Amino acid sequence: MDTSIHRQMADRLREAGIPVTLQRVEIAHVMLSKPAHMSADQVFSAVREHVPETSRATVYNTLKLFREKKLVRELIVDRERVVYDSNTAPHYHLYNEDSGQLTDVAADELQVVGMPELPSGLTLEEVDVIIRVRTAAS
């Protein structure tokens, strides 16, 4: 890994209050250096190319920590697919059921109107919208 990128990722982790380790820096590099929607297993495979001693548990625990620190968003696409999104700005998703491709949709391209009154003691954390599409039958 390029040392300047290594430093940038380490700085980003420190800013988020995350102790820096080689594995965490590499996971940050994989997830945060460019827009990405990746499963934990995809992150694991990518990280192992550069830091082969990284365990699957380390990747899962680090992604959970990154989610808690708001460095990534966790998207539950369906019962069998969870991905981590490096774009934490408000936006939505378009999911192609045929190809499995997940695409960002800018927040201003979709309006979510109205919100139910929340029960006492609850606060809105976020709104996840996944627009599911399929190839039209010809």
C-alpha positions as MATLAB code, in Angstrom:
seq = 'MDTSIHRQMADRLREAGIPVTLQRVEIAHVMLSKPAHMSADQVFSAVREHVPETSRATVYNTLKLFREKKLVRELIVDRERVVYDSNTAPHYHLYNEDSGQLTDVAADELQVVGMPELPSGLTLEEVDVIIRVRTAAS';
ca = [
       0.000    0.000    0.000;
       1.187    3.544   -0.828;
       2.489    5.191    2.356;
       0.605    8.464    1.739;
      -2.670    6.535    1.429;
      -1.661    4.528    4.515;
      -1.189    7.798    6.431;
      -4.493    9.232    5.162;
      -6.399    6.139    6.273;
      -4.639    6.077    9.664;
      -5.488    9.766   10.155;
      -9.114    9.125    9.233;
      -9.316    6.316   11.799;
      -7.756    8.496   14.497;
     -10.214   11.320   13.701;
     -13.041    8.821   14.233;
     -11.538    7.731   17.565;
     -10.525    4.302   16.282;
      -7.189    2.850   17.435;
      -4.952    2.265   14.409;
      -3.795   -1.238   13.472;
      -2.386   -2.530   10.185;
      -5.553   -4.540    9.543;
      -7.873   -1.597   10.258;
      -5.860    0.668    7.972;
      -6.087   -1.886    5.154;
      -9.831   -2.371    5.716;
     -10.213    1.421    5.629;
      -8.198    1.528    2.401;
     -10.449   -1.082    0.788;
     -13.692    0.543    1.951;
     -12.965    4.259    2.111;
     -10.501    5.099   -0.660;
     -13.223    4.985   -3.338;
     -17.007    4.568   -3.448;
     -17.853    0.957   -2.633;
     -20.714   -1.391   -1.830;
     -19.016   -4.520   -0.514;
     -19.977   -7.530    1.549;
     -17.810   -8.467    4.517;
     -16.515  -11.452    2.535;
     -15.515   -9.195   -0.377;
     -13.684   -6.896    2.036;
     -12.019   -9.936    3.633;
     -10.760  -11.197    0.252;
      -9.445   -7.774   -0.767;
      -7.688   -7.203    2.568;
      -6.071  -10.659    2.549;
      -4.303   -9.792   -0.725;
      -2.176   -7.250    1.176;
      -2.382   -8.433    4.792;
      -2.769  -12.233    4.563;
      -2.793  -12.766    8.331;
      -6.080  -10.848    8.666;
      -8.859  -13.018   10.093;
     -12.479  -13.012    9.004;
     -13.457  -12.054   12.587;
     -11.199   -8.989   12.400;
     -12.937   -7.844    9.212;
     -16.434   -8.369   10.650;
     -15.543   -6.658   13.940;
     -13.862   -3.750   12.158;
     -16.807   -3.223    9.803;
     -19.093   -3.163   12.842;
     -16.806   -0.573   14.466;
     -16.692    1.492   11.251;
     -20.502    1.389   11.149;
     -20.773    2.506   14.781;
     -18.352    5.384   14.077;
     -20.345    6.314   10.935;
     -17.489    5.636    8.505;
     -19.680    3.189    6.560;
     -23.370    2.356    6.346;
     -24.708   -1.174    6.616;
     -27.342   -2.046    4.013;
     -29.495   -5.124    4.406;
     -30.256   -5.813    0.750;
     -32.173   -9.020    1.475;
     -32.125  -11.929    3.922;
     -28.921  -13.269    2.424;
     -27.041  -10.120    1.458;
     -25.624   -7.384    3.663;
     -23.263   -4.824    2.158;
     -21.274   -1.947    3.567;
     -21.504    1.397    1.812;
     -18.613    3.858    1.932;
     -20.930    6.740    1.000;
     -22.355    8.012    4.280;
     -23.973   11.125    2.783;
     -27.779   10.995    2.542;
     -28.739    8.918   -0.505;
     -30.794    5.921   -1.591;
     -30.127    2.785   -3.621;
     -31.270    1.088   -6.804;
     -30.844   -2.694   -6.668;
     -30.962   -4.787   -9.839;
     -32.443   -8.141   -8.799;
     -31.076   -9.805  -11.963;
     -27.458   -8.643  -11.806;
     -27.096   -7.962   -8.079;
     -25.756   -4.487   -8.891;
     -26.370   -1.808   -6.267;
     -26.266    1.810   -7.469;
     -26.424    5.037   -5.490;
     -29.389    7.351   -6.081;
     -28.835   10.969   -5.039;
     -31.066   12.143   -2.197;
     -32.545   14.888   -4.389;
     -33.691   12.343   -6.998;
     -36.266   10.803   -4.656;
     -38.637   12.390   -2.189;
     -39.699   10.579    0.933;
     -42.745   12.517    2.083;
     -44.188   12.241    5.552;
     -42.954   10.364    8.530;
     -45.059    8.522   11.068;
     -45.030    9.926   14.562;
     -42.419    8.059   16.536;
     -43.296    6.518   19.884;
     -42.122    8.437   22.922;
     -38.449    7.983   23.694;
     -37.428    7.107   20.124;
     -35.435    9.208   17.692;
     -35.041    8.738   13.945;
     -31.643    7.249   13.137;
     -31.858    7.060    9.328;
     -34.130    6.120    6.452;
     -32.975    3.366    4.087;
     -34.701    3.102    0.728;
     -33.777    0.387   -1.753;
     -35.559    0.578   -5.104;
     -35.639   -2.937   -6.537;
     -35.693   -3.396  -10.318;
     -35.640   -6.298  -12.726;
     -35.082   -6.541  -16.481;
     -38.403   -6.025  -18.244;
     -39.792   -9.058  -20.060;
     -39.720   -8.565  -23.824;
];
